[in-house]
Structure formats: C-alpha cells, structure tokens
Coordinates of C-alpha atoms in Angstrom, one line a residue:
Chain A
M21 CA 0.0 0.0 0.0
S22 CA 2.7 2.4 0.9
N23 CA 4.2 1.9 -2.6
T24 CA 1.1 3.3 -4.2
S25 CA 1.2 6.5 -2.2
E26 CA 4.7 7.1 -3.1
N27 CA 4.2 6.5 -6.8
P28 CA 0.6 6.9 -7.7
N29 CA 1.1 7.1 -11.4
P30 CA 4.2 5.0 -12.5
S31 CA 3.9 6.1 -16.2
S32 CA 4.3 9.8 -15.5
S33 CA 7.3 9.4 -13.3
S34 CA 9.7 8.3 -16.0
A35 CA 13.4 8.8 -15.2
K36 CA 14.7 12.3 -15.2
I37 CA 18.1 13.4 -16.3
T38 CA 19.8 16.6 -15.3
L39 CA 21.6 18.8 -17.9
K40 CA 23.9 21.5 -16.9
T41 CA 24.3 24.4 -19.3
S42 CA 27.3 26.7 -20.1
D43 CA 25.8 29.3 -17.7
N44 CA 25.5 26.7 -14.9
E45 CA 21.7 26.4 -15.0
L46 CA 20.4 22.9 -14.2
F47 CA 17.6 21.4 -16.4
E48 CA 15.7 18.4 -15.2
V49 CA 14.3 16.7 -18.3
E50 CA 12.5 13.5 -19.0
E51 CA 14.7 10.7 -20.2
A52 CA 12.7 10.4 -23.4
V53 CA 13.4 14.1 -24.3
A54 CA 17.1 13.9 -23.3
M55 CA 17.7 10.8 -25.4
K56 CA 16.8 12.7 -28.5
F57 CA 20.1 14.5 -28.1
C58 CA 22.6 11.8 -29.3
T59 CA 25.5 13.5 -27.6
V60 CA 23.6 13.3 -24.3
K61 CA 22.5 9.7 -25.0
Q62 CA 26.1 8.7 -25.7
Y63 CA 27.3 10.4 -22.5
F64 CA 24.5 8.7 -20.5
E65 CA 25.3 5.3 -21.9
D66 CA 29.0 5.7 -21.2
E67 CA 28.1 6.7 -17.6
K68 CA 25.9 3.7 -17.4
D69 CA 28.7 1.4 -18.4
N70 CA 30.8 3.0 -15.6
D71 CA 27.9 2.2 -13.2
V72 CA 27.6 5.8 -12.2
A73 CA 23.9 5.8 -13.4
A74 CA 23.2 3.6 -10.4
R75 CA 22.8 6.8 -8.5
G76 CA 19.9 7.6 -10.8
S77 CA 18.8 11.1 -11.3
S78 CA 21.8 12.5 -9.4
T79 CA 23.8 12.2 -12.7
V80 CA 24.4 15.7 -14.1
I81 CA 25.4 15.9 -17.7
P82 CA 27.4 19.0 -18.5
L83 CA 26.7 20.9 -21.8
P84 CA 29.5 23.4 -21.9
N85 CA 28.5 24.6 -25.4
V86 CA 24.9 25.2 -24.8
H87 CA 23.4 28.3 -23.1
S88 CA 20.3 27.9 -20.9
A89 CA 18.1 30.2 -23.1
V90 CA 18.9 28.0 -26.1
L91 CA 18.4 24.7 -24.2
A92 CA 15.0 25.9 -23.0
R93 CA 13.9 26.5 -26.6
L94 CA 15.2 23.1 -27.8
I95 CA 13.3 21.3 -25.0
S96 CA 10.1 23.2 -25.8
Y97 CA 10.6 22.2 -29.4
C98 CA 11.1 18.6 -28.4
K99 CA 7.7 18.5 -26.9
K100 CA 6.1 19.4 -30.2
L101 CA 8.3 17.1 -32.2
P102 CA 6.0 14.5 -33.7
Q103 CA 4.0 17.0 -35.8
S104 CA 6.6 19.6 -36.7
N105 CA 8.6 17.8 -39.3
A106 CA 5.6 16.1 -41.1
V107 CA 5.1 17.4 -44.6
A108 CA 2.2 19.7 -44.9
D109 CA -1.0 18.5 -46.6
N110 CA -1.9 21.7 -48.4
H111 CA -0.9 25.3 -49.0
E112 CA -2.5 26.7 -45.9
E113 CA -0.8 24.1 -43.7
E114 CA 2.5 24.9 -45.4
E115 CA 2.1 28.6 -44.5
T116 CA 1.2 27.7 -41.0
K117 CA 4.3 25.6 -40.7
K118 CA 6.4 28.4 -42.0
K119 CA 4.9 30.7 -39.4
E120 CA 5.6 28.1 -36.7
R121 CA 9.2 27.8 -37.8
K122 CA 9.5 31.6 -37.4
Q123 CA 8.2 31.5 -33.8
Y124 CA 11.4 30.0 -32.4
G125 CA 13.1 33.2 -32.4
T126 CA 14.9 35.8 -34.5
P127 CA 17.2 34.7 -37.3
G128 CA 20.1 35.2 -35.0
D129 CA 18.5 32.9 -32.4
L130 CA 18.2 30.3 -35.2
V131 CA 22.0 30.3 -35.6
D132 CA 22.3 29.6 -31.9
L133 CA 19.7 26.9 -32.1
I134 CA 21.4 25.2 -35.1
S135 CA 24.8 25.3 -33.4
A136 CA 23.3 23.8 -30.2
A137 CA 21.4 21.2 -32.2
N138 CA 24.5 20.3 -34.2
Y139 CA 26.6 20.0 -31.0
L140 CA 23.9 17.9 -29.3
D141 CA 23.6 15.8 -32.5
F142 CA 19.8 16.4 -32.4
K143 CA 18.8 15.4 -35.9
E144 CA 15.1 16.3 -36.1
G145 CA 15.9 19.7 -34.5
L146 CA 18.7 20.4 -36.8
E147 CA 16.5 19.6 -39.8
F148 CA 13.8 21.9 -38.5
F149 CA 15.9 24.9 -37.7
N150 CA 18.0 24.5 -40.9
Q151 CA 14.7 24.7 -42.7
A152 CA 13.7 27.8 -40.7
L153 CA 17.0 29.6 -41.5
A154 CA 16.7 28.5 -45.2
D155 CA 13.2 30.0 -45.3
H156 CA 14.6 33.3 -43.9
I157 CA 17.6 33.7 -46.3
Q158 CA 15.9 32.3 -49.4
N159 CA 14.8 35.7 -50.8
K160 CA 17.7 37.8 -49.2
S161 CA 20.4 39.7 -51.0
V162 CA 24.0 38.7 -51.2
E163 CA 24.9 41.6 -49.0
Y164 CA 22.4 40.6 -46.3
V165 CA 23.8 37.0 -46.3
R166 CA 27.3 38.2 -46.0
K167 CA 26.5 40.5 -43.2
F168 CA 24.3 37.9 -41.4
F169 CA 27.1 35.1 -41.5
G170 CA 30.0 37.6 -41.1
I171 CA 31.4 36.6 -44.4
K172 CA 33.7 39.0 -46.4
G173 CA 33.1 39.0 -50.1
D174 CA 36.4 38.0 -51.8
F175 CA 35.7 38.3 -55.5
E176 CA 37.2 41.1 -57.5
P177 CA 34.6 43.8 -58.1
H178 CA 34.7 43.4 -61.8
E179 CA 34.3 39.6 -61.5
E180 CA 31.2 40.0 -59.3
E181 CA 29.8 42.7 -61.6
K182 CA 30.1 40.4 -64.6
Y183 CA 28.5 37.5 -62.8
R184 CA 25.6 39.6 -61.6
E185 CA 25.0 40.8 -65.2
E186 CA 25.1 37.3 -66.6
Y187 CA 22.7 35.8 -64.0
A188 CA 20.5 38.9 -63.5
W189 CA 17.4 36.7 -63.2
A190 CA 18.7 35.2 -60.0
F191 CA 19.0 38.7 -58.5
E192 CA 15.4 39.8 -59.2
G193 CA 12.6 39.8 -56.7
V194 CA 14.9 39.9 -53.7
D195 CA 13.5 41.2 -50.4
E196 CA 14.7 44.5 -48.9
D197 CA 17.4 44.0 -46.3
Chain B
M24 CA 13.6 44.2 -40.8
I25 CA 16.7 43.0 -39.2
S26 CA 16.6 42.2 -35.5
S27 CA 19.5 43.6 -33.5
T28 CA 21.1 40.1 -33.0
S29 CA 21.3 39.4 -36.7
T30 CA 23.5 42.3 -37.4
I31 CA 26.2 40.7 -35.3
S32 CA 28.1 38.2 -37.3
N33 CA 26.8 34.7 -36.8
Y34 CA 29.6 32.4 -37.4
V35 CA 28.4 29.0 -38.7
P36 CA 30.8 26.2 -39.8
L37 CA 30.8 25.3 -43.4
D38 CA 29.4 21.9 -43.0
V39 CA 26.4 23.4 -41.3
I40 CA 26.0 26.0 -44.1
D41 CA 26.1 23.1 -46.5
R42 CA 22.9 21.6 -45.0
I43 CA 21.1 24.9 -44.9
L44 CA 22.0 25.7 -48.5
L45 CA 20.7 22.2 -49.6
R46 CA 17.2 23.5 -48.8
L47 CA 17.3 26.5 -51.0
P48 CA 15.8 26.7 -54.5
V49 CA 18.2 27.1 -57.5
N50 CA 17.7 30.8 -58.0
A51 CA 18.8 31.5 -54.5
L52 CA 21.9 29.3 -54.9
I53 CA 22.9 31.0 -58.1
R54 CA 22.6 34.4 -56.3
F55 CA 24.7 33.2 -53.3
L56 CA 27.5 31.9 -55.6
C57 CA 28.9 35.4 -55.3
V58 CA 28.8 35.6 -51.5
S59 CA 32.4 34.4 -51.3
K60 CA 34.8 32.1 -53.0
E61 CA 34.2 29.5 -50.3
W62 CA 30.5 29.5 -50.9
S63 CA 31.0 29.5 -54.6
A64 CA 33.3 26.4 -54.3
L65 CA 30.8 24.7 -52.1
I66 CA 27.8 25.3 -54.3
N67 CA 29.7 24.4 -57.4
S68 CA 31.0 21.2 -56.1
S69 CA 29.7 18.0 -57.8
N70 CA 29.0 16.6 -54.3
F71 CA 26.7 19.5 -53.4
I72 CA 25.0 19.5 -56.8
K73 CA 24.2 15.8 -56.4
K74 CA 23.0 16.1 -52.8
H75 CA 20.8 19.2 -53.7
L76 CA 19.2 17.3 -56.6
D77 CA 18.7 14.2 -54.4
H78 CA 17.1 16.4 -51.7
S79 CA 14.8 18.0 -54.2
I80 CA 13.7 14.6 -55.5
E81 CA 13.3 13.2 -52.0
T82 CA 11.3 16.1 -50.7
N83 CA 9.3 16.6 -54.0
S84 CA 10.4 20.2 -54.1
D85 CA 11.7 22.7 -56.7
R86 CA 9.7 21.4 -59.7
T87 CA 8.4 23.2 -62.8
L88 CA 5.8 22.1 -65.2
I89 CA 6.5 22.9 -68.9
L90 CA 3.3 23.3 -70.9
K91 CA 3.2 23.2 -74.7
E92 CA 0.1 24.7 -76.1
I93 CA -1.7 22.7 -78.7
F94 CA -2.4 25.2 -81.4
V95 CA -3.7 23.6 -84.6
N96 CA -3.6 26.3 -87.2
P97 CA -0.7 26.9 -87.7
P98 CA 0.9 24.5 -85.2
S99 CA 4.3 26.5 -85.4
Q100 CA 2.5 29.2 -83.4
S101 CA 2.1 27.0 -80.3
R102 CA 3.4 28.8 -77.2
W103 CA 5.4 27.3 -74.4
F104 CA 4.8 28.0 -70.7
S105 CA 6.7 27.3 -67.5
V106 CA 4.7 26.9 -64.3
P107 CA 6.5 26.8 -60.9
Y108 CA 5.2 24.3 -58.4
S109 CA 6.2 24.3 -54.8
D110 CA 3.3 23.8 -52.4
N111 CA 0.6 21.3 -52.4
D112 CA -2.3 22.0 -54.9
Q113 CA -0.9 25.4 -55.7
F114 CA 0.5 26.4 -59.0
G115 CA 2.2 29.7 -59.8
K116 CA 1.2 31.7 -62.9
A117 CA 2.1 30.2 -66.3
V118 CA 4.8 32.3 -67.8
Q119 CA 5.5 32.2 -71.5
I120 CA 9.0 30.9 -72.4
C121 CA 11.0 30.3 -75.5
Q122 CA 10.6 26.9 -77.2
P123 CA 13.1 24.9 -75.1
L124 CA 14.3 22.5 -77.9
H125 CA 14.0 22.1 -81.5
N126 CA 11.6 19.4 -82.5
W127 CA 13.7 16.4 -83.2
E128 CA 13.1 12.8 -84.2
I129 CA 13.7 9.9 -81.9
L130 CA 15.1 6.6 -83.2
D131 CA 12.6 3.9 -83.7
Y132 CA 14.8 0.9 -84.3
C133 CA 17.8 0.1 -82.3
H134 CA 20.2 -2.8 -82.2
G135 CA 17.9 -5.3 -83.6
L136 CA 15.1 -4.5 -81.2
E137 CA 11.8 -3.1 -82.3
I138 CA 10.8 -0.1 -80.3
C139 CA 7.2 -0.6 -79.4
S140 CA 6.3 3.1 -79.0
A141 CA 8.2 6.0 -80.3
Q142 CA 7.9 7.7 -76.8
S143 CA 11.0 7.4 -74.7
V144 CA 11.7 8.6 -71.2
S145 CA 15.1 9.9 -70.0
L146 CA 16.3 9.2 -66.5
N147 CA 19.7 8.9 -64.8
G148 CA 21.5 9.8 -68.1
A149 CA 19.8 7.1 -70.1
F150 CA 16.9 6.9 -72.5
H151 CA 14.3 4.1 -72.0
W152 CA 12.0 2.4 -74.4
I153 CA 9.7 -0.5 -74.3
V154 CA 11.1 -2.9 -76.9
E155 CA 10.1 -6.3 -78.4
Q156 CA 12.7 -8.9 -79.0
D157 CA 12.8 -11.4 -81.8
N158 CA 10.9 -14.0 -79.8
G159 CA 8.1 -11.6 -79.2
S160 CA 8.9 -10.9 -75.5
E161 CA 8.9 -7.4 -74.4
S162 CA 11.3 -5.7 -72.1
I163 CA 12.6 -2.2 -71.2
L164 CA 15.7 -1.0 -73.0
A165 CA 18.0 1.6 -71.4
F166 CA 20.6 3.4 -73.5
D167 CA 23.1 5.1 -71.4
F168 CA 24.6 8.3 -72.9
S169 CA 27.8 8.4 -70.8
N170 CA 29.1 5.0 -71.9
E171 CA 26.8 4.3 -74.9
K172 CA 25.9 0.9 -73.3
I173 CA 22.5 -0.8 -73.6
R174 CA 20.8 -2.7 -70.8
L175 CA 17.5 -4.6 -70.8
Y176 CA 15.2 -4.6 -67.8
R177 CA 12.3 -6.9 -67.1
K178 CA 8.8 -5.4 -67.1
P179 CA 6.9 -5.7 -63.8
S180 CA 3.9 -7.2 -65.6
N181 CA 3.2 -8.9 -68.8
E182 CA 0.4 -6.6 -70.0
D183 CA 1.1 -5.7 -73.7
L184 CA -0.3 -2.3 -73.7
A185 CA 2.0 -0.3 -71.5
S186 CA 3.9 2.9 -71.3
L187 CA 6.9 4.4 -69.6
E188 CA 7.1 7.6 -67.6
V189 CA 9.3 9.1 -64.9
L190 CA 7.6 9.8 -61.5
G191 CA 9.3 11.0 -58.4
G192 CA 12.8 10.4 -59.8
C193 CA 12.0 6.7 -60.6
L194 CA 11.2 4.9 -63.8
C195 CA 7.4 4.4 -63.9
F196 CA 5.7 1.6 -65.8
I197 CA 2.1 2.0 -66.6
E198 CA -0.1 -0.9 -67.5
C199 CA -3.1 0.2 -69.6
C200 CA -6.1 -2.1 -70.0
P201 CA -8.3 -0.9 -72.9
E202 CA -11.1 -3.4 -72.2
I203 CA -14.0 -2.4 -70.0
P204 CA -13.6 -1.9 -67.1
T205 CA -10.5 0.0 -68.1
Y206 CA -7.7 0.8 -65.7
N207 CA -4.2 2.2 -65.5
D208 CA -1.8 0.3 -63.2
F209 CA 1.2 2.2 -62.0
W210 CA 4.5 0.6 -61.0
L211 CA 7.8 2.3 -59.8
M212 CA 11.3 0.9 -60.1
K213 CA 12.2 2.2 -56.6
E214 CA 15.9 1.4 -56.9
Y215 CA 17.1 2.3 -60.4
G216 CA 18.5 -0.7 -62.2
D217 CA 17.1 -3.3 -59.7
E218 CA 14.3 -5.3 -61.3
S219 CA 13.2 -6.7 -58.0
S220 CA 12.4 -3.2 -56.8
W221 CA 9.3 -2.8 -59.1
T222 CA 6.5 -1.7 -56.7
R223 CA 2.9 -1.2 -57.7
I224 CA 1.9 2.1 -56.3
Y225 CA -1.7 2.7 -57.4
K226 CA -4.3 1.7 -59.9
I227 CA -6.9 3.9 -61.4
E228 CA -10.1 2.3 -62.5
S229 CA -12.4 3.8 -65.0
D230 CA -15.4 3.9 -62.7
A231 CA -13.4 5.7 -60.1
V232 CA -12.4 8.6 -62.4
L233 CA -15.1 9.8 -64.7
W234 CA -13.0 11.7 -67.2
N235 CA -13.1 10.4 -70.8
T236 CA -9.7 9.3 -71.3
D237 CA -7.9 5.9 -71.2
Y238 CA -4.4 7.1 -70.3
F239 CA -3.2 9.2 -67.3
K240 CA 0.3 10.5 -67.7
P241 CA 1.8 10.9 -64.1
L242 CA 3.7 14.1 -63.8
L243 CA 4.7 14.6 -60.1
F244 CA 3.9 13.7 -56.6
S245 CA 2.5 16.4 -54.3
K246 CA 4.9 17.5 -51.6
N247 CA 3.7 15.0 -49.1
G248 CA 3.6 12.2 -51.7
K249 CA -0.2 11.5 -51.0
K250 CA -1.3 12.8 -54.4
V251 CA -0.2 12.5 -58.0
L252 CA -0.6 15.1 -60.6
M253 CA -1.6 13.5 -63.8
E254 CA -2.3 14.7 -67.4
G255 CA -5.5 13.3 -68.8
V256 CA -7.8 15.6 -70.7
S257 CA -6.7 18.3 -68.3
L258 CA -4.5 18.3 -65.3
I259 CA -5.8 16.2 -62.4
W260 CA -4.7 15.7 -58.8
Y261 CA -5.3 12.1 -57.9
D262 CA -5.5 11.2 -54.2
I263 CA -3.9 7.7 -54.0
K264 CA -5.5 6.7 -50.7
K265 CA -9.0 8.1 -51.4
K266 CA -8.9 7.1 -55.1
R267 CA -10.4 10.3 -56.1
G268 CA -9.3 12.9 -58.7
K269 CA -9.7 16.6 -58.8
K270 CA -9.4 18.9 -61.8
V271 CA -6.7 21.6 -61.6
R272 CA -8.1 25.0 -62.5
N273 CA -5.8 27.8 -63.3
R274 CA -6.8 30.7 -65.6
S275 CA -3.3 31.4 -66.7
F276 CA -2.9 28.0 -68.5
P277 CA -3.5 27.7 -72.2
K278 CA -6.7 26.0 -73.2
R279 CA -5.1 22.8 -74.5
F280 CA -1.6 21.8 -73.8
K281 CA 0.9 19.0 -73.4
T282 CA 2.9 18.9 -70.1
A283 CA 6.4 17.9 -69.1
T284 CA 8.0 18.2 -65.6
C285 CA 11.4 19.6 -64.8
I286 CA 13.3 19.4 -61.5
E287 CA 15.4 22.4 -60.9
S288 CA 19.0 21.6 -60.3
L289 CA 22.4 23.0 -60.6
L290 CA 23.7 20.2 -62.9
L291 CA 24.5 22.4 -65.8
L292 CA 26.8 24.6 -63.8
D293 CA 29.3 21.8 -63.3
G294 CA 31.0 20.2 -66.3
D295 CA 31.7 17.0 -64.4
N296 CA 28.1 15.7 -64.4
V297 CA 27.2 16.8 -67.9
I298 CA 28.1 15.0 -71.1
D299 CA 30.7 17.1 -72.8
P300 CA 30.5 16.6 -76.5
R301 CA 34.1 17.8 -77.0
Q302 CA 35.4 15.0 -74.8
K303 CA 33.6 12.4 -76.9
K304 CA 35.1 13.8 -80.0
N305 CA 38.6 13.7 -78.6
K306 CA 38.0 10.0 -77.6
R307 CA 37.0 9.1 -81.1
K308 CA 40.0 10.8 -82.6
R309 CA 42.3 8.7 -80.5

C-alpha cells in the first residue's frame, strides 16, 4: 500500500536526467526528451557502463557549449516534435508551418539553435531549424547574407559585376534587407 | 527588418552551411554563388550538386511544369509556358517561355530490337523504351549516354499495352487495360536498375475517375507524396488513398496543352556531371 502513495502514477514518473548548461543552469528533463540528443545519449550510456547511473537522477550531464536560453527552446521544441517535421497537406498548412518555424526566435537565435542542435547531434531539431533559416535567407540579397553570417566578399569587383549581369534573373525579386 | 542580433556576425561552420543551402531553390543558390569564394566552391562542387538534386527529389520540391500549347492552325505558333510548383495543390502563374528544344526525331529501331512506342523517357543519363525482342517478348531497353551501353530490364507485368514515364525520380511503368472496365496500373522501379524493386503504387479504375480518357500520364507527386498530378484531358490531382481525382483549374494556363516536368537543379553549372561533346570527339580521334 505504501508503494502506491509514493508512486501513484508510475507512467508519468519516468526517469529524469539533469543537464547543466554553459551558464551553470540545471535542467531536469525526462529521459525520453534527453535521449533525442545523441550527444547526451552517448554520455549517458558511457556513464551507465561506468555504473555511475546507479545513482539515478543525481547524474548531471554538462553541456558546456549550450546556453540555458537555447536549451530551454530546444526542449520546448522537443515536446512538439511528432507533428513539426511532417510534410504539410496543403498550401494553408505549409504557410502555418512556415509561421511556426518563425516562432522559435529571431534569425540570429536560429543560428544559436542550429549550433546547439549540431553540438547535441539532435537530428530532427537540426532539420527543423535549418529549414527555418533557409526560409529566412531564401529571398535575401547577397549583402544581407554576408552580413548575417559575417562573411567577407572576396571576389574582384569586376568579377562580381560580370557575374551579376550574366545571372541577372537570380537577383530579381529579392526582399529588402 | 533586421533584428538587433542578426547584425552581429553569426559564425556558422561550413558543414552546417552546407545543410542549410541544400534546402534553397536554384535561383537563390545562383545568387549566393557570389557571397564568397568559399560558398562558390561549395555550391559548385559536384558533391553538393548531387546532394541538392537528391534532396529536391526526396522532398518533392523545386519542380516546374512545362506546358506546350496545342495550337492547330498553324502549329508553329504554339506557345510554351513554365509553371512553378512548390506547395501542395498550388501552381504559380504560367509564364511564356521560348521553345526549349527544336523538334527532333527519336530513333525507332535500335540494335535489332523493335521499339514498341516512339515515346521514350530519360532518367539517370539514359533513354528508355519498351522494346520487343525477336521471340516476341517485351522488355525495357535503357541506353546510357555516358558510356553508350545498352541494358535490358524486365517489365513488372506482362500486359502488352503499356507505357513508360518518370515519376518521383523513378522509372514508372504504366499498364493500360483498354477493355472495360479500363484501368491504369502504376509501377515504380524504386531502386534504379534493380528489377526486384518494381513496386505497384496505385491503380486507377475507370469507374473511379469519370473523365473520358484511357491514359493518365503521371507528372509529379505532391509534396507529401499523397497525391499524384496527372495529365488526362486536363491536369488532375489524384489522391492515392481516397482514389479520387480533382481537376486543376488555373486561368493562366493555355486551353489545350501537353505537359512535361522539370526538377530544378544545378547540374548544368558543373561540367563533371554533364556529357561534354568535346570530350567524346577527342575520344574518337584517338
């Protein structure tokens, strides 16, 4: 009887894993969520082999490359995961998805999310945020893209000029920066 | 509108950039070739070009319909149109283009095999015909342009009346039964060159579709792969699961037309993946 009072609903009390971000914040997440991050999964399994996991939720996995603000967004994204990467059924749905992809932050935030997803080896997340950034730069000018990614144009001005003339069609209909 | 964070340089390693650029349409990639020499080398690399095309095929994106107006008198005045297609059920406006190719004749007899229909389809650098061998059996002949080799593939079914198309980047075999109840049966060679990968994907029966035509030419899959765009008397979206068709209406299309599909790719930008006629000439000289 005492068991039931301690653990009234066994299914909701799945194992938790604690993640520690670069700014020393602790996140307690469900194991199922944490296992989406292959880097965490690998770390967790190695720990298990070393028998450290016997201490259960006291294991803290350090993520020195991920800031708490970014991790919070990745976790909130994880909870919506099943639907978000499915292909839209029609035009309206596609538009809704595009809007949804925009909700995860400014384009600059997306870069942080992509870097974190890349570090965590979080495949679905990487796919989603890559698409969000692709949506963002698709209609942008070359100047915008250079500025955005901090790239210096290294073509000779006359080379670039010639190229722009030859492929003028690719430079039409570009959004304003 | 630029948010304050995006004006600060966002360093992203090139292998991550690569995966973002894969998702862009061709016109954006052409534009971004002049971002830097590094980006130009990346976008121009044959590896990237191949991955981009594979991604477009896999995700059913970046496709264009080419419509040739049927104009009877005089036929030379037929106009050509290009129609961009990106989202489900939605077509862009048909834009008039120059005639893409001169009309040219296709071989009708090849290496002792009779070509059953003049129509051929091109896929993976090869042309394909349905052919009949001396013993009367039929197969699919593939003629590869890069090495001028011929291969024969088994048909997925024995139905005599059949046709070849390309659908979703795969060779598509369509069995046409002219007797009532008529039907079109669609097969895909999922792994190119592997005869055991022939998969029947759907069948259209005459009583399911009421349009007065006995042949539906498949053009493309909708983005989620649940529907197929087909050319019958007009363009039709056919829902594979629901077995229902819906006419496409778009005022910018010509009244009567023939359709072809084109997947946008960067292939022509890189000599490596394109047959270079000069190279062939040199080989023959030797």
